[in-house]
CSV table of C-alpha atoms in Angstrom, one decimal:
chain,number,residue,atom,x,y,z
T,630,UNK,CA,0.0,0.0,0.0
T,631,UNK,CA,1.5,3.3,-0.7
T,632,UNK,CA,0.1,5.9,1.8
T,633,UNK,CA,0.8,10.1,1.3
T,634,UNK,CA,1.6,12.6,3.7
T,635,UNK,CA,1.7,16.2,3.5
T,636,UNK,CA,5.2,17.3,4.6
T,637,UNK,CA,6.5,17.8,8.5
T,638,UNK,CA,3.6,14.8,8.5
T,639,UNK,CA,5.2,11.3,10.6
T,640,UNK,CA,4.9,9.0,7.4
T,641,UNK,CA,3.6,5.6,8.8
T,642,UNK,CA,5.6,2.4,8.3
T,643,UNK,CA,5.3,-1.3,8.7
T,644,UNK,CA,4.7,-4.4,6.2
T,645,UNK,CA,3.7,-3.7,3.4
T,646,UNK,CA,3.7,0.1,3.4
T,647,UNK,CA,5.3,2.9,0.9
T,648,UNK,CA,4.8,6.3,2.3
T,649,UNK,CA,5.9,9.5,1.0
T,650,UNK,CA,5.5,13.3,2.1
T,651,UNK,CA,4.6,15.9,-0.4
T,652,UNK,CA,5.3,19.5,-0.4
T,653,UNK,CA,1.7,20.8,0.8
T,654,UNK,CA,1.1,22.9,-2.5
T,655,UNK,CA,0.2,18.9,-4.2
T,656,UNK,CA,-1.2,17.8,-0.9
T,657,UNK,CA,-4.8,17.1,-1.8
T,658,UNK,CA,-7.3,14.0,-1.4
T,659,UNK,CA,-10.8,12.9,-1.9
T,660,UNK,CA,-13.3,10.6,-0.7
T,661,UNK,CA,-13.8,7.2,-2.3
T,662,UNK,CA,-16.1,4.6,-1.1
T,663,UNK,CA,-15.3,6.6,2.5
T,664,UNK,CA,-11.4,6.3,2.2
T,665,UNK,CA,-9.4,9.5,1.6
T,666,UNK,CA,-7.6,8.8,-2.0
T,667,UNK,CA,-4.7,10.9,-3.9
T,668,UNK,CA,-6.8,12.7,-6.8
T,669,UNK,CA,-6.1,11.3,-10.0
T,670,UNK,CA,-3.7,14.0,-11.4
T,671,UNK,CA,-1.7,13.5,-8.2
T,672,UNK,CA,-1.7,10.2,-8.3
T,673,UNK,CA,-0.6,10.0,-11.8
T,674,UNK,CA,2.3,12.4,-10.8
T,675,UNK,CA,3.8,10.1,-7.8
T,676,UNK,CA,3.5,7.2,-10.6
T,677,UNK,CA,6.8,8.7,-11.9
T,678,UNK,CA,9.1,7.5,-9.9
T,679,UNK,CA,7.9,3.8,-11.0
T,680,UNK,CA,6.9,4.3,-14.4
T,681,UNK,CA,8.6,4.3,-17.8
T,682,UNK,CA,7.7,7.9,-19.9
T,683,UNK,CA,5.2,5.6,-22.2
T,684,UNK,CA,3.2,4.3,-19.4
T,685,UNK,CA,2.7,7.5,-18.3
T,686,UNK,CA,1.4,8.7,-21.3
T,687,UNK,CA,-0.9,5.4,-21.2
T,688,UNK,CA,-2.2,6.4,-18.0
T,689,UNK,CA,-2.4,9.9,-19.1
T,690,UNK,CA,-4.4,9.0,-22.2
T,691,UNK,CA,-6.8,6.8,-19.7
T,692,UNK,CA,-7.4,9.7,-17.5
T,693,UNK,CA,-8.4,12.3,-20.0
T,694,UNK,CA,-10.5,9.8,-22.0
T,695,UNK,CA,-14.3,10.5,-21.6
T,696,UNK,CA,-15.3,7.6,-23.7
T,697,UNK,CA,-17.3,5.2,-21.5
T,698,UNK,CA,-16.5,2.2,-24.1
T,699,UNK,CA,-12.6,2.7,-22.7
T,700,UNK,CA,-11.7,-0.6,-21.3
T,701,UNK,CA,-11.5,-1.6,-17.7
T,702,UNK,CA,-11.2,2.0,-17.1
T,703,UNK,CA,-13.2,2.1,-13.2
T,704,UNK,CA,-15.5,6.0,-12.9
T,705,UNK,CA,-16.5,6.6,-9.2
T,706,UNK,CA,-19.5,8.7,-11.1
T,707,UNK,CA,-20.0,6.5,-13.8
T,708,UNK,CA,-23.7,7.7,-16.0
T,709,UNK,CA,-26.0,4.9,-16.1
T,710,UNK,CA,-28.1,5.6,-18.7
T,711,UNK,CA,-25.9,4.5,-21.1
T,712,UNK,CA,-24.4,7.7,-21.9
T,713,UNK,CA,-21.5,7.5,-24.3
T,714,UNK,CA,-19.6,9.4,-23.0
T,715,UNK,CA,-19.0,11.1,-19.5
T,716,UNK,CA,-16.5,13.3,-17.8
T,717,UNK,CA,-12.5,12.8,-17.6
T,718,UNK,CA,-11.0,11.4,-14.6
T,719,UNK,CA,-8.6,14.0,-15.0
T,720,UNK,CA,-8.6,17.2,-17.5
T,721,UNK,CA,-5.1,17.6,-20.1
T,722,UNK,CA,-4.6,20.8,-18.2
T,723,UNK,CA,-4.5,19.3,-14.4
T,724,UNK,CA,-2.1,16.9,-15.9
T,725,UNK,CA,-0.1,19.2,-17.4
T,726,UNK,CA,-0.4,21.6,-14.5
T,727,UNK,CA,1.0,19.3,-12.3
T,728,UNK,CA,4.0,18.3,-14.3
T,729,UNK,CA,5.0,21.9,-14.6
T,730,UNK,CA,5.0,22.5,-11.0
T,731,UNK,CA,6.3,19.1,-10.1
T,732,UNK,CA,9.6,20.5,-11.3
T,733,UNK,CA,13.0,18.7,-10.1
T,734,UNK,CA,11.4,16.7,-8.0
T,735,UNK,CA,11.7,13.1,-8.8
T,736,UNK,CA,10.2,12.1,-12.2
T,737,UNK,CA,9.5,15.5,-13.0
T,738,UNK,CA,11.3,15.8,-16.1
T,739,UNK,CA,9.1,12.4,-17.2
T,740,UNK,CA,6.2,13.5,-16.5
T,741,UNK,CA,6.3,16.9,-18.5
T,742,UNK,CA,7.6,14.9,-21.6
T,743,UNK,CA,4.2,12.0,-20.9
T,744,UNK,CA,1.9,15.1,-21.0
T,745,UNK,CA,3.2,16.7,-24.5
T,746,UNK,CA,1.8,13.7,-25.7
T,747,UNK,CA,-0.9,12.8,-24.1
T,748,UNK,CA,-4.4,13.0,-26.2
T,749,UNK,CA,-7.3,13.1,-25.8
T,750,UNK,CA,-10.3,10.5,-27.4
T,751,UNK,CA,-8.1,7.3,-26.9
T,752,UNK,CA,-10.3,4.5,-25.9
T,753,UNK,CA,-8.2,1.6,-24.7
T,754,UNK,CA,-4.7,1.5,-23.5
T,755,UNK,CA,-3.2,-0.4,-26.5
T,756,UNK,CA,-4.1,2.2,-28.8
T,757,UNK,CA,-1.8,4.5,-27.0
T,758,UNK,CA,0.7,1.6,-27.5
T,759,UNK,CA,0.0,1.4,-31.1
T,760,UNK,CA,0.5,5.3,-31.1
T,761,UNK,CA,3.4,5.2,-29.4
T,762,UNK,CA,4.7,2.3,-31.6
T,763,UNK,CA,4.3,4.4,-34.7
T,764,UNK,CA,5.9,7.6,-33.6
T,765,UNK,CA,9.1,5.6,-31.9
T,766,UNK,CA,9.8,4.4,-35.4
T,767,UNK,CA,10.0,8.1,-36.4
T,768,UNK,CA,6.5,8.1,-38.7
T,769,UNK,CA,4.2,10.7,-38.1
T,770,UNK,CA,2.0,10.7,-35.0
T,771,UNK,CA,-1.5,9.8,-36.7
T,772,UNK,CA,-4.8,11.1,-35.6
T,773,UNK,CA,-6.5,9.7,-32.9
T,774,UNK,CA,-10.2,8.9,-32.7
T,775,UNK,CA,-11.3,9.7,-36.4
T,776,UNK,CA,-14.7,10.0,-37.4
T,777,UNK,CA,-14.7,9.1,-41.6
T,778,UNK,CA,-17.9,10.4,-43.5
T,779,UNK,CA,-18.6,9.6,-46.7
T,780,UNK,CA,-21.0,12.7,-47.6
T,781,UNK,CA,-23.5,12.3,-45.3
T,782,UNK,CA,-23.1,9.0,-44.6
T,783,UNK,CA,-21.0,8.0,-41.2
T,784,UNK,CA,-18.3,5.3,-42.4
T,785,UNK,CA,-17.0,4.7,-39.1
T,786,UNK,CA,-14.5,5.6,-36.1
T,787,UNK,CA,-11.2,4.7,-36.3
T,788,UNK,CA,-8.5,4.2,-33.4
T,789,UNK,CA,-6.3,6.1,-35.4
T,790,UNK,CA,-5.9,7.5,-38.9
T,791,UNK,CA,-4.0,9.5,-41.1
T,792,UNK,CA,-6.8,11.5,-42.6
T,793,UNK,CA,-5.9,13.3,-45.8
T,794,UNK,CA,-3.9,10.0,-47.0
T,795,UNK,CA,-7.1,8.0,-46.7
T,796,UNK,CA,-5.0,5.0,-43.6
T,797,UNK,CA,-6.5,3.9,-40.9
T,798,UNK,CA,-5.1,1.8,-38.6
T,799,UNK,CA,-6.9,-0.5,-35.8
T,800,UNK,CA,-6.1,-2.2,-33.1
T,801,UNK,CA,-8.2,-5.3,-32.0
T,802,UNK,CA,-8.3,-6.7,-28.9
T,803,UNK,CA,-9.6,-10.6,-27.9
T,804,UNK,CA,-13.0,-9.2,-27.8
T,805,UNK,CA,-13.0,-8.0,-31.4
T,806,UNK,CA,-12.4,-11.8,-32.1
T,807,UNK,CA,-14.8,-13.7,-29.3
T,808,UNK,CA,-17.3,-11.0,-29.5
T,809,UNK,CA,-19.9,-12.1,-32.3
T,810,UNK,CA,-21.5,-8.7,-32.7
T,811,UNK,CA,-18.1,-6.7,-32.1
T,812,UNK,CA,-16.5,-9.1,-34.8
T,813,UNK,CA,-19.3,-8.4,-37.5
T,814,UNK,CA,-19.2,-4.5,-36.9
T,815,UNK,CA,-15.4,-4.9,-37.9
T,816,UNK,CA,-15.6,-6.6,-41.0
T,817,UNK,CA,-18.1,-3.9,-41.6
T,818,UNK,CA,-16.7,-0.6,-41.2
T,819,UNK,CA,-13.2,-2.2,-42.8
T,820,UNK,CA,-15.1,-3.1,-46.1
T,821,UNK,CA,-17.0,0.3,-46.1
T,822,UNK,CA,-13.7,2.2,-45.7
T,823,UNK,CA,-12.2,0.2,-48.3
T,824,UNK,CA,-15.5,0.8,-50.6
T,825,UNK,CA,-14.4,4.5,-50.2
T,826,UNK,CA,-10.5,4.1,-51.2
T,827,UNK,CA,-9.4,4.4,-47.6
T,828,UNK,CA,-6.5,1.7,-46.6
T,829,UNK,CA,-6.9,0.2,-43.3
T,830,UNK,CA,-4.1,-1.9,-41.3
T,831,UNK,CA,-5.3,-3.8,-38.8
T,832,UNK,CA,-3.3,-4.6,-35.6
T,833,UNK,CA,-3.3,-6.9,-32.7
T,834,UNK,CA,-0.8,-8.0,-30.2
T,835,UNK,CA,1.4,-10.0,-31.9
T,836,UNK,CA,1.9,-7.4,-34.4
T,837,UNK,CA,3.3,-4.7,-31.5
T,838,UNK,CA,5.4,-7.1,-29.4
T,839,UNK,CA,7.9,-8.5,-29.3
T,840,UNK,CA,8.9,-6.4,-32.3
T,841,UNK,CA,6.6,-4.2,-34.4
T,842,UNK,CA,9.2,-4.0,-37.1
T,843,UNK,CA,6.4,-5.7,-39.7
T,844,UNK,CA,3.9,-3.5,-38.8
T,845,UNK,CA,5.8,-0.5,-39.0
T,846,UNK,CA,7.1,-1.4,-42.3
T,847,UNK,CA,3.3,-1.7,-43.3
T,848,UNK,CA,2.4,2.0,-41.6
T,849,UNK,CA,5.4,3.1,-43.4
T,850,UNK,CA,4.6,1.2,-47.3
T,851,UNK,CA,1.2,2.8,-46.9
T,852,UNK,CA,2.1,6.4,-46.2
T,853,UNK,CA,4.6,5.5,-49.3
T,854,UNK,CA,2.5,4.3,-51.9
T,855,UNK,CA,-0.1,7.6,-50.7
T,856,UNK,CA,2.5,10.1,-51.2
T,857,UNK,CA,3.6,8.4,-54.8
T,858,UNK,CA,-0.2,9.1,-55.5
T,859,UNK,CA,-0.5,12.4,-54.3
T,860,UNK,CA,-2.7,12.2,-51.6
């Protein structure tokens, strides 16, 4: 358990504990199910000193998503009427409040390079991966969250996409493969995007670890062949 303190505070020890004093200008908590918990942008900022730069911006990315479909992800206020969408654990600016101020404190330098590139509309941690994947390989960062029309008529959203060279790229989870419904959808929107001369590349797991070397090579071919066309 990792227990905060505001400074000049006795930090409790014993099995099983982590504690840690911070400077009272952070010092902040809120109620959860009746037990005081470190607000989310806080919390996020202590993760530094355990996480890697890209995990932050995973758990970035999680916090300012609004989308209710994002997986797993837990909302004390969570709308139950089915709402699509609802408000962000955390806003872009807390985030990036907090790693400003965090300054040279430990992981602060991390932290201010995870929120420049955190965004916003992500829906499940592994399309941050796949983000991530794609701009490590030194391609451009694609869009993320893409709504593609067709005139009037609503294509599809895509993960991510790079919109005026007609790719989009998807990631799909287990449940795009054991969910009947889910699966059907897929095959759907893919056809429909290739119906309108958009190229899609679809992703899963395997294709990101332990390399991604293939898939990048395919992100890369694809942004080739559109810039030999004109697009």
């Amino acid at each position: 358990m990792h227990v905060l303190v505001p400074a000049g505070r006795n930090r409790p020890a014993g099995r099983g504990i982590r504690s840690r004093s911070i400077h009272e200008q952070f010092w902040d908590a809120r109620d959860l199910h009746g037990v005081p918990v470190a607000p989310p942008a806080l919390t996020w900022a202590t993760a530094a000193r355990h996480l890697e730069v890209s995990e932050l911006v995973v758990l970035g990315d999680a916090l300012v998503a609004t989308s209710t479909n994002y997986e797993r992800l837990v909302r004390p206020n969570a709308p139950s009427d089915g709402a699509r969408t609802a408000p962000p654990l955390a806003s872009l600016e807390e985030l990036t409040g907090i790693a400003d101020a965090w300054g040279n404190r430990e992981g602060g330098a991390s932290l201010r390079v995870a929120a420049a590139r955190i965004r916003l509309g992500v829906e499940s941690p592994m399309e941050t991966w796949t983000r991530l994947v794609i701009v490590a390989a030194g391609l451009p960062e694609p869009e993320v969250g893409v709504e593609v029309w067709n005139g009037p008529e609503f294509v599809g959203r895509v993960d991510l996409a790079y919109r005026a060279q007609r790719i989009a790229i998807e990631y799909e989870g287990d449940h795009h493969r054991t969910d009947k419904r889910q699966w059907r959808k897929d095959i759907g929107r893919v056809n429909r995007l290739q119906e309108i001369d958009w190229f899609a590349i679809r992703a899963t797991a395997a294709q990101l670890w332990p390399t991604p070397t293939r898939f990048v090579d395919q992100v890369r071919a694809a942004l080739h062949r559109a810039e030999a066309r004109g697009a």
